[in-house]
Amino acid sequence: MIYSNDRKRCLSGWLHQNSTIAYNTALKLQKFLLFYECFSKVSGEKADFGHLRGYKRGPVFSQVWGDYTKERAAFDKAADESYSAGKTLIDEQRAKKCAFLVCVLSEGELSELTHAMNLWKSKEERILQGEYQVDLDEKDFNEKDARMISTLDQMYPIGLIEDSSIVNIDSRYFIFHKKDISRLIEQHFDTLSSLTENEQLCNPVFVEVDERGCLLID
């Protein structure tokens, strides 16, 4: 039996259809769902924080987690069916923005980001002491959290997202203009691989290919 509600199934189905790699990572699916609800709340629209619990790696929608980890095949099917039936209920640009966020940050970085939110931090002591399934409350989503979400919204405008392609090498996420992807050659990938060892680089890393074919790191 699938316990996730239709909203979470529909959103999960969107990610399954539009970013399979992120969907196939349990933590990234959870962060996608969380960001979507946070963006919705900051926009003054309906948000659903039901069954949200605090774990050491951040907030988790417990029903989705249970369905995804214990009934994966049934959850995949239910998510796809809910999305097929409810596509118009999803804010497409918001979903794209949330997917972009989870696709350009590592799992550790995503956890660190959500650990900074009062939504999780208000229960941090209980969570880190090992208390099981600590309920997180929407009322703990405060002005600081809202400012963080608004900042993320401004950092990654939808035009940039729709014009970008992501190249993932190890734990680094390199962002290219879509027009530059076809120009990449083996030497470029060798250069990117060497850059992954530079600890000073922070995800995401924006890269351009100039008229000579050289990589320009922002």
CSV table of C-alpha atoms in Angstrom, one decimal:
chain,number,residue,atom,x,y,z
A,1,MET,CA,0.0,0.0,0.0
A,2,ILE,CA,1.2,3.5,-0.9
A,3,TYR,CA,0.8,6.1,1.9
A,4,SER,CA,2.1,9.2,0.2
A,5,ASN,CA,-0.6,11.7,-0.7
A,6,ASP,CA,-1.5,12.7,-4.2
A,7,ARG,CA,0.5,16.0,-4.1
A,8,LYS,CA,3.7,14.2,-3.1
A,9,ARG,CA,3.2,11.4,-5.6
A,10,CYS,CA,2.5,14.0,-8.4
A,11,LEU,CA,5.7,15.9,-7.6
A,12,SER,CA,7.7,12.7,-7.4
A,13,GLY,CA,6.3,11.7,-10.8
A,14,TRP,CA,7.4,15.0,-12.2
A,15,LEU,CA,11.0,14.4,-11.0
A,16,HIS,CA,10.9,10.8,-12.2
A,17,GLN,CA,9.9,12.0,-15.7
A,18,ASN,CA,12.2,15.1,-15.9
A,19,SER,CA,15.3,14.2,-13.9
A,20,THR,CA,15.6,10.5,-13.4
A,21,ILE,CA,19.1,10.7,-11.9
A,22,ALA,CA,17.9,12.9,-9.1
A,23,TYR,CA,14.8,10.8,-8.6
A,24,ASN,CA,16.9,7.7,-8.2
A,25,THR,CA,18.7,9.3,-5.2
A,26,ALA,CA,16.5,9.1,-2.2
A,27,LEU,CA,18.0,12.2,-0.5
A,28,LYS,CA,17.7,14.3,-3.7
A,29,LEU,CA,14.1,13.4,-4.1
A,30,GLN,CA,13.4,14.5,-0.5
A,31,LYS,CA,15.2,17.8,-1.0
A,32,PHE,CA,13.3,18.4,-4.2
A,33,LEU,CA,10.0,17.9,-2.4
A,34,LEU,CA,11.1,20.1,0.5
A,35,PHE,CA,12.3,22.9,-1.8
A,36,TYR,CA,9.1,22.8,-3.8
A,37,GLU,CA,7.0,23.2,-0.6
A,38,CYS,CA,9.3,26.0,0.7
A,39,PHE,CA,9.1,27.9,-2.6
A,40,SER,CA,5.3,27.5,-2.5
A,41,LYS,CA,5.1,28.9,1.0
A,42,VAL,CA,7.3,31.9,0.3
A,43,SER,CA,5.2,32.6,-2.8
A,44,GLY,CA,2.1,32.7,-0.5
A,45,GLU,CA,0.6,29.6,-2.1
A,46,LYS,CA,-0.5,26.3,-0.6
A,47,ALA,CA,2.3,24.3,0.9
A,48,ASP,CA,2.2,20.8,2.4
A,49,PHE,CA,4.6,20.1,5.2
A,50,GLY,CA,2.6,17.1,6.5
A,51,HIS,CA,4.5,14.1,7.8
A,52,LEU,CA,7.8,16.0,7.8
A,53,ARG,CA,10.3,14.6,10.2
A,54,GLY,CA,13.8,15.5,11.2
A,55,TYR,CA,16.7,13.1,10.5
A,56,LYS,CA,20.4,13.7,10.8
A,57,ARG,CA,20.7,14.4,7.1
A,58,GLY,CA,17.8,16.9,7.1
A,59,PRO,CA,14.0,17.0,6.9
A,60,VAL,CA,12.3,14.0,5.4
A,61,PHE,CA,8.7,13.4,4.3
A,62,SER,CA,8.3,10.1,6.2
A,63,GLN,CA,5.5,8.7,4.1
A,64,VAL,CA,7.4,9.3,0.8
A,65,TRP,CA,10.5,7.8,2.4
A,66,GLY,CA,8.7,4.7,3.5
A,67,ASP,CA,7.0,4.2,0.1
A,68,TYR,CA,10.2,4.9,-1.8
A,69,THR,CA,12.4,2.6,0.2
A,70,LYS,CA,10.0,-0.3,0.9
A,71,GLU,CA,7.6,-0.3,-2.1
A,72,ARG,CA,9.8,1.2,-4.8
A,73,ALA,CA,8.1,-0.4,-7.8
A,74,ALA,CA,4.6,0.4,-6.6
A,75,PHE,CA,5.7,4.0,-5.7
A,76,ASP,CA,7.2,4.6,-9.1
A,77,LYS,CA,4.0,3.5,-10.8
A,78,ALA,CA,1.8,5.5,-8.4
A,79,ALA,CA,4.0,8.6,-8.9
A,80,ASP,CA,3.9,8.4,-12.7
A,81,GLU,CA,0.1,7.9,-12.6
A,82,SER,CA,-0.5,10.9,-10.3
A,83,TYR,CA,1.8,13.1,-12.4
A,84,SER,CA,0.0,12.0,-15.7
A,85,ALA,CA,-3.3,12.8,-14.2
A,86,GLY,CA,-2.3,16.0,-12.4
A,87,LYS,CA,0.3,17.8,-14.5
A,88,THR,CA,-1.6,21.0,-14.5
A,89,LEU,CA,-1.4,21.1,-10.7
A,90,ILE,CA,2.3,21.6,-10.7
A,91,ASP,CA,4.1,24.9,-11.2
A,92,GLU,CA,6.4,23.9,-13.9
A,93,GLN,CA,8.9,26.7,-13.5
A,94,ARG,CA,9.1,26.1,-9.7
A,95,ALA,CA,9.6,22.4,-10.2
A,96,LYS,CA,12.4,23.1,-12.7
A,97,LYS,CA,14.1,25.4,-10.2
A,98,CYS,CA,13.9,22.8,-7.4
A,99,ALA,CA,15.2,20.1,-9.7
A,100,PHE,CA,18.1,22.3,-10.7
A,101,LEU,CA,19.0,23.0,-7.1
A,102,VAL,CA,19.2,19.3,-6.2
A,103,CYS,CA,21.1,18.5,-9.4
A,104,VAL,CA,23.9,21.1,-9.0
A,105,LEU,CA,24.7,20.3,-5.3
A,106,SER,CA,26.1,17.2,-3.7
A,107,GLU,CA,24.1,15.3,-1.1
A,108,GLY,CA,26.4,16.7,1.6
A,109,GLU,CA,25.9,20.2,0.4
A,110,LEU,CA,22.1,19.7,0.2
A,111,SER,CA,22.1,18.4,3.8
A,112,GLU,CA,24.2,21.4,5.0
A,113,LEU,CA,21.8,23.8,3.3
A,114,THR,CA,18.7,22.4,4.9
A,115,HIS,CA,20.5,22.1,8.3
A,116,ALA,CA,20.8,25.9,8.2
A,117,MET,CA,17.0,26.2,8.1
A,118,ASN,CA,15.2,26.9,11.4
A,119,LEU,CA,12.6,24.3,10.2
A,120,TRP,CA,15.2,21.6,11.0
A,121,LYS,CA,17.5,23.5,13.3
A,122,SER,CA,14.8,24.2,15.9
A,123,LYS,CA,14.8,20.4,16.6
A,124,GLU,CA,18.5,19.9,16.1
A,125,GLU,CA,19.4,18.8,19.6
A,126,ARG,CA,16.7,16.2,19.8
A,127,ILE,CA,17.6,14.9,16.3
A,128,LEU,CA,21.4,14.6,17.0
A,129,GLN,CA,20.7,12.9,20.3
A,130,GLY,CA,19.2,10.1,18.3
A,131,GLU,CA,15.5,10.7,19.0
A,132,TYR,CA,13.5,8.7,16.4
A,133,GLN,CA,11.2,10.5,13.9
A,134,VAL,CA,11.1,14.0,15.4
A,135,ASP,CA,8.2,15.9,14.0
A,136,LEU,CA,9.0,19.1,12.2
A,137,ASP,CA,6.4,21.9,12.3
A,138,GLU,CA,5.6,24.4,9.6
A,139,LYS,CA,5.4,27.2,12.2
A,140,ASP,CA,9.2,26.8,12.7
A,141,PHE,CA,9.7,28.0,9.1
A,142,ASN,CA,10.7,31.5,10.0
A,143,GLU,CA,11.8,34.7,8.3
A,144,LYS,CA,15.4,33.5,8.1
A,145,ASP,CA,14.2,30.4,6.2
A,146,ALA,CA,12.1,32.6,3.9
A,147,ARG,CA,15.0,34.8,3.1
A,148,MET,CA,17.2,31.8,2.3
A,149,ILE,CA,14.6,30.5,-0.1
A,150,SER,CA,14.1,33.9,-1.7
A,151,THR,CA,17.9,34.2,-2.2
A,152,LEU,CA,18.0,30.8,-3.9
A,153,ASP,CA,15.2,32.0,-6.1
A,154,GLN,CA,17.1,35.1,-7.2
A,155,MET,CA,20.4,33.2,-7.7
A,156,TYR,CA,19.0,30.8,-10.3
A,157,PRO,CA,16.5,32.6,-12.6
A,158,ILE,CA,14.5,30.3,-14.8
A,159,GLY,CA,16.1,31.6,-18.0
A,160,LEU,CA,19.5,30.5,-16.7
A,161,ILE,CA,18.2,27.1,-15.8
A,162,GLU,CA,16.5,26.5,-19.1
A,163,ASP,CA,19.6,27.5,-21.0
A,164,SER,CA,22.0,25.3,-19.0
A,165,SER,CA,23.3,21.8,-19.1
A,166,ILE,CA,24.9,20.1,-16.2
A,167,VAL,CA,28.1,18.0,-16.4
A,168,ASN,CA,28.7,15.9,-13.3
A,169,ILE,CA,32.2,14.6,-12.6
A,170,ASP,CA,32.8,13.0,-9.2
A,171,SER,CA,31.3,15.4,-6.7
A,172,ARG,CA,31.5,18.5,-8.9
A,173,TYR,CA,28.7,19.9,-11.0
A,174,PHE,CA,29.8,22.0,-14.0
A,175,ILE,CA,27.2,24.3,-15.6
A,176,PHE,CA,27.5,25.0,-19.4
A,177,HIS,CA,25.3,26.9,-21.8
A,178,LYS,CA,23.4,24.4,-23.8
A,179,LYS,CA,25.0,25.7,-27.0
A,180,ASP,CA,28.5,24.8,-25.7
A,181,ILE,CA,27.8,21.2,-24.8
A,182,SER,CA,28.3,20.0,-28.4
A,183,ARG,CA,31.7,21.7,-28.5
A,184,LEU,CA,33.1,19.7,-25.6
A,185,ILE,CA,35.9,17.3,-26.5
A,186,GLU,CA,37.9,14.7,-24.6
A,187,GLN,CA,40.5,17.2,-23.6
A,188,HIS,CA,37.8,19.4,-22.0
A,189,PHE,CA,36.6,16.5,-19.9
A,190,ASP,CA,40.2,15.8,-18.8
A,191,THR,CA,40.5,19.4,-17.7
A,192,LEU,CA,37.3,19.2,-15.8
A,193,SER,CA,38.4,16.0,-14.1
A,194,SER,CA,41.6,17.7,-12.9
A,195,LEU,CA,39.5,20.6,-11.6
A,196,THR,CA,37.5,18.3,-9.3
A,197,GLU,CA,40.6,18.0,-7.1
A,198,ASN,CA,40.5,21.8,-6.5
A,199,GLU,CA,38.9,22.1,-3.0
A,200,GLN,CA,38.4,25.8,-3.5
A,201,LEU,CA,35.8,25.3,-6.2
A,202,CYS,CA,32.2,25.4,-4.9
A,203,ASN,CA,29.3,23.8,-6.6
A,204,PRO,CA,27.9,24.7,-9.0
A,205,VAL,CA,30.8,25.7,-11.2
A,206,PHE,CA,29.9,27.8,-14.2
A,207,VAL,CA,32.0,27.2,-17.3
A,208,GLU,CA,32.0,28.9,-20.7
A,209,VAL,CA,33.7,27.7,-23.9
A,210,ASP,CA,35.4,30.7,-25.7
A,211,GLU,CA,35.8,31.2,-29.4
A,212,ARG,CA,39.1,29.4,-29.3
A,213,GLY,CA,37.6,26.4,-27.5
A,214,CYS,CA,39.2,27.2,-24.2
A,215,LEU,CA,37.3,26.7,-20.9
A,216,LEU,CA,36.6,29.8,-18.9
A,217,ILE,CA,35.8,29.1,-15.2
A,218,ASP,CA,33.6,31.6,-13.4
